[in-house]
Amino acid sequence: MPAESAEPAESTEPAESAESAESAEFDDSADSTPSPASVAPPSSPETGLRDRLVRVGVELVDAEGAQALSLREIARRAGVSHGAPRRHFPTHLDLLSAIAREGFRELGARTARAEAEAEAEGGTEGERAARARIEVLARAYLDFARTRSGMYELMFRHDLLESGRLGLRDTSLPLFAGFVALVAEARPDADPATAAGALWANLHGIAQLWRWGSLRLATGAEDVEPLLAATLRAHLGPAGGAR
């Protein structure tokens, strides 16, 4: 589900997305510069380097958060010169987008498992079934935010990402489209995209504020379940009842 939220990063952090920062990050005269459009065979060392850079980035964002994703640090941990990533990622934003795409893939896998579990339970139809599936998906979304907090932070920072490149939109937008379809079933009286966007924004706020400790401090809640239940009632009406 694509979105934005953010604080500005420092020069060694993902905010070095400005053109000058990107140029400095990739400036390595000792490296050759193959065309970004060239595509290496699946088993080639070049493809291996691309995959390694993304894998290292995923590990780094999970361990230290989005602010740690400087090109130099990713290259260092991958064991290559700081100019080597440009062979596959012309800009810093491209590499960050490839890393974020892995996060959307996992979120998609988690929500697919959650939907499969909801369908296996069955027992309801129509609006009630859609609402039950939305609840399962919302819980999976909050769990992803809790267990992959660094990746979660990066995925929705579209000020740092190139969503129109590297297939990022192809990975993220279908997740939101599926959510919209469920909300349309659960709320046939509302504009589905607007209602889904409002619900998602509420869930995103819960995820972020819970992570920062703000909701626990303000509400005294021990977990997110009461907040999730209140959010679903506010946006979808009471479970099993009329709005």
mmCIF file of C-alpha atoms in Angstrom, residues 16-155:
data_model
loop_
_atom_site.group_PDB
_atom_site.id
_atom_site.type_symbol
_atom_site.label_atom_id
_atom_site.label_comp_id
_atom_site.label_asym_id
_atom_site.label_seq_id
_atom_site.Cartn_x
_atom_site.Cartn_y
_atom_site.Cartn_z
ATOM 1 C CA GLU A 16 21.147 12.017 -0.060
ATOM 2 C CA SER A 17 18.721 11.551 -2.924
ATOM 3 C CA ALA A 18 19.493 15.031 -4.234
ATOM 4 C CA GLU A 19 21.344 14.958 -7.503
ATOM 5 C CA SER A 20 24.559 16.309 -5.971
ATOM 6 C CA ALA A 21 24.529 13.631 -3.272
ATOM 7 C CA GLU A 22 23.892 10.920 -5.818
ATOM 8 C CA SER A 23 26.762 12.144 -7.977
ATOM 9 C CA ALA A 24 29.149 12.176 -5.034
ATOM 10 C CA GLU A 25 28.015 8.762 -3.913
ATOM 11 C CA PHE A 26 28.592 7.217 -7.323
ATOM 12 C CA ASP A 27 31.794 9.080 -8.192
ATOM 13 C CA ASP A 28 34.439 6.431 -8.631
ATOM 14 C CA SER A 29 36.674 7.041 -11.595
ATOM 15 C CA ALA A 30 38.327 3.642 -11.222
ATOM 16 C CA ASP A 31 35.083 1.877 -12.106
ATOM 17 C CA SER A 32 33.848 1.279 -15.610
ATOM 18 C CA THR A 33 30.270 2.358 -16.244
ATOM 19 C CA PRO A 34 28.270 -0.148 -18.274
ATOM 20 C CA SER A 35 24.985 1.126 -19.622
ATOM 21 C CA PRO A 36 22.187 0.831 -17.021
ATOM 22 C CA ALA A 37 19.997 -0.520 -19.801
ATOM 23 C CA SER A 38 22.212 -3.564 -20.266
ATOM 24 C CA VAL A 39 20.825 -6.703 -18.711
ATOM 25 C CA ALA A 40 23.141 -9.476 -17.605
ATOM 26 C CA PRO A 41 22.201 -13.140 -18.010
ATOM 27 C CA PRO A 42 20.503 -14.661 -14.948
ATOM 28 C CA SER A 43 23.575 -16.632 -13.885
ATOM 29 C CA SER A 44 26.194 -13.936 -14.513
ATOM 30 C CA PRO A 45 28.374 -12.248 -11.862
ATOM 31 C CA GLU A 46 26.677 -8.938 -12.707
ATOM 32 C CA THR A 47 23.265 -10.320 -11.769
ATOM 33 C CA GLY A 48 24.846 -11.746 -8.623
ATOM 34 C CA LEU A 49 26.140 -8.302 -7.690
ATOM 35 C CA ARG A 50 22.734 -6.724 -8.184
ATOM 36 C CA ASP A 51 21.052 -9.320 -5.987
ATOM 37 C CA ARG A 52 23.779 -8.988 -3.356
ATOM 38 C CA LEU A 53 23.376 -5.230 -3.157
ATOM 39 C CA VAL A 54 19.622 -5.573 -2.648
ATOM 40 C CA ARG A 55 20.062 -8.359 -0.101
ATOM 41 C CA VAL A 56 22.608 -6.338 1.862
ATOM 42 C CA GLY A 57 20.260 -3.355 1.764
ATOM 43 C CA VAL A 58 17.392 -5.447 3.116
ATOM 44 C CA GLU A 59 19.586 -6.737 5.947
ATOM 45 C CA LEU A 60 20.824 -3.234 6.725
ATOM 46 C CA VAL A 61 17.373 -1.625 6.819
ATOM 47 C CA ASP A 62 16.110 -4.401 9.086
ATOM 48 C CA ALA A 63 19.048 -4.025 11.440
ATOM 49 C CA GLU A 64 19.520 -0.270 11.542
ATOM 50 C CA GLY A 65 16.551 1.410 9.852
ATOM 51 C CA ALA A 66 16.075 3.437 6.693
ATOM 52 C CA GLN A 67 18.455 6.157 7.858
ATOM 53 C CA ALA A 68 21.380 3.703 7.541
ATOM 54 C CA LEU A 69 20.893 3.114 3.813
ATOM 55 C CA SER A 70 23.734 5.154 2.397
ATOM 56 C CA LEU A 71 25.234 3.909 -0.845
ATOM 57 C CA ARG A 72 28.698 3.773 0.637
ATOM 58 C CA GLU A 73 27.584 1.569 3.519
ATOM 59 C CA ILE A 74 25.660 -0.810 1.268
ATOM 60 C CA ALA A 75 28.631 -1.073 -1.091
ATOM 61 C CA ARG A 76 31.046 -1.579 1.808
ATOM 62 C CA ARG A 77 28.973 -4.395 3.285
ATOM 63 C CA ALA A 78 28.600 -5.965 -0.141
ATOM 64 C CA GLY A 79 32.389 -5.924 -0.537
ATOM 65 C CA VAL A 80 32.532 -3.647 -3.597
ATOM 66 C CA SER A 81 33.714 -0.116 -4.333
ATOM 67 C CA HIS A 82 31.284 2.682 -3.666
ATOM 68 C CA GLY A 83 30.902 3.280 -7.404
ATOM 69 C CA ALA A 84 30.028 -0.329 -8.246
ATOM 70 C CA PRO A 85 26.254 -0.070 -7.569
ATOM 71 C CA ARG A 86 25.803 2.277 -10.532
ATOM 72 C CA ARG A 87 26.217 -0.701 -12.848
ATOM 73 C CA HIS A 88 22.701 -1.717 -11.855
ATOM 74 C CA PHE A 89 21.244 1.308 -10.054
ATOM 75 C CA PRO A 90 21.907 4.628 -11.803
ATOM 76 C CA THR A 91 20.784 6.602 -8.748
ATOM 77 C CA HIS A 92 20.536 6.150 -5.018
ATOM 78 C CA LEU A 93 16.745 6.254 -5.352
ATOM 79 C CA ASP A 94 16.815 3.277 -7.709
ATOM 80 C CA LEU A 95 18.664 1.131 -5.170
ATOM 81 C CA LEU A 96 16.341 2.205 -2.342
ATOM 82 C CA SER A 97 13.358 1.376 -4.557
ATOM 83 C CA ALA A 98 14.700 -2.105 -5.267
ATOM 84 C CA ILE A 99 15.120 -2.683 -1.533
ATOM 85 C CA ALA A 100 11.594 -1.407 -0.828
ATOM 86 C CA ARG A 101 10.203 -3.708 -3.488
ATOM 87 C CA GLU A 102 11.402 -6.687 -1.450
ATOM 88 C CA GLY A 103 9.412 -5.331 1.485
ATOM 89 C CA PHE A 104 6.237 -5.067 -0.603
ATOM 90 C CA ARG A 105 6.770 -8.620 -1.798
ATOM 91 C CA GLU A 106 6.874 -9.880 1.765
ATOM 92 C CA LEU A 107 3.903 -7.760 2.814
ATOM 93 C CA GLY A 108 2.010 -9.202 -0.144
ATOM 94 C CA ALA A 109 2.927 -12.734 0.901
ATOM 95 C CA ARG A 110 1.820 -12.088 4.480
ATOM 96 C CA THR A 111 -1.502 -10.593 3.465
ATOM 97 C CA ALA A 112 -2.098 -13.452 1.014
ATOM 98 C CA ARG A 113 -1.577 -15.960 3.832
ATOM 99 C CA ALA A 114 -3.891 -13.934 6.059
ATOM 100 C CA GLU A 115 -6.584 -13.908 3.373
ATOM 101 C CA ALA A 116 -6.219 -17.653 2.851
ATOM 102 C CA GLU A 117 -6.719 -18.209 6.575
ATOM 103 C CA ALA A 118 -9.781 -15.973 6.593
ATOM 104 C CA GLU A 119 -11.277 -17.811 3.626
ATOM 105 C CA ALA A 120 -10.599 -21.164 5.272
ATOM 106 C CA GLU A 121 -12.578 -20.079 8.332
ATOM 107 C CA GLY A 122 -15.570 -19.098 6.149
ATOM 108 C CA GLY A 123 -18.980 -18.916 7.764
ATOM 109 C CA THR A 124 -20.034 -15.459 6.574
ATOM 110 C CA GLU A 125 -21.027 -13.859 3.313
ATOM 111 C CA GLY A 126 -21.212 -10.433 1.731
ATOM 112 C CA GLU A 127 -20.393 -7.396 3.844
ATOM 113 C CA ARG A 128 -19.665 -9.423 6.977
ATOM 114 C CA ALA A 129 -17.198 -11.662 5.132
ATOM 115 C CA ALA A 130 -15.443 -8.655 3.630
ATOM 116 C CA ARG A 131 -15.223 -6.963 7.010
ATOM 117 C CA ALA A 132 -13.740 -10.111 8.572
ATOM 118 C CA ARG A 133 -11.115 -10.292 5.825
ATOM 119 C CA ILE A 134 -10.266 -6.611 6.254
ATOM 120 C CA GLU A 135 -9.725 -7.218 9.960
ATOM 121 C CA VAL A 136 -7.334 -10.092 9.244
ATOM 122 C CA LEU A 137 -5.446 -8.002 6.683
ATOM 123 C CA ALA A 138 -5.253 -5.040 9.050
ATOM 124 C CA ARG A 139 -3.792 -7.243 11.753
ATOM 125 C CA ALA A 140 -1.226 -8.631 9.289
ATOM 126 C CA TYR A 141 -0.321 -5.076 8.267
ATOM 127 C CA LEU A 142 0.230 -3.974 11.863
ATOM 128 C CA ASP A 143 2.259 -7.110 12.554
ATOM 129 C CA PHE A 144 4.481 -6.380 9.545
ATOM 130 C CA ALA A 145 5.039 -2.840 10.813
ATOM 131 C CA ARG A 146 6.014 -4.241 14.217
ATOM 132 C CA THR A 147 8.348 -7.006 13.028
ATOM 133 C CA ARG A 148 9.912 -5.224 10.020
ATOM 134 C CA SER A 149 9.895 -1.671 11.299
ATOM 135 C CA GLY A 150 12.911 -0.449 9.316
ATOM 136 C CA MET A 151 11.602 -1.868 6.055
ATOM 137 C CA TYR A 152 8.114 -0.575 6.831
ATOM 138 C CA GLU A 153 9.502 2.925 7.289
ATOM 139 C CA LEU A 154 11.303 2.800 3.926
ATOM 140 C CA MET A 155 8.428 1.323 1.910
#
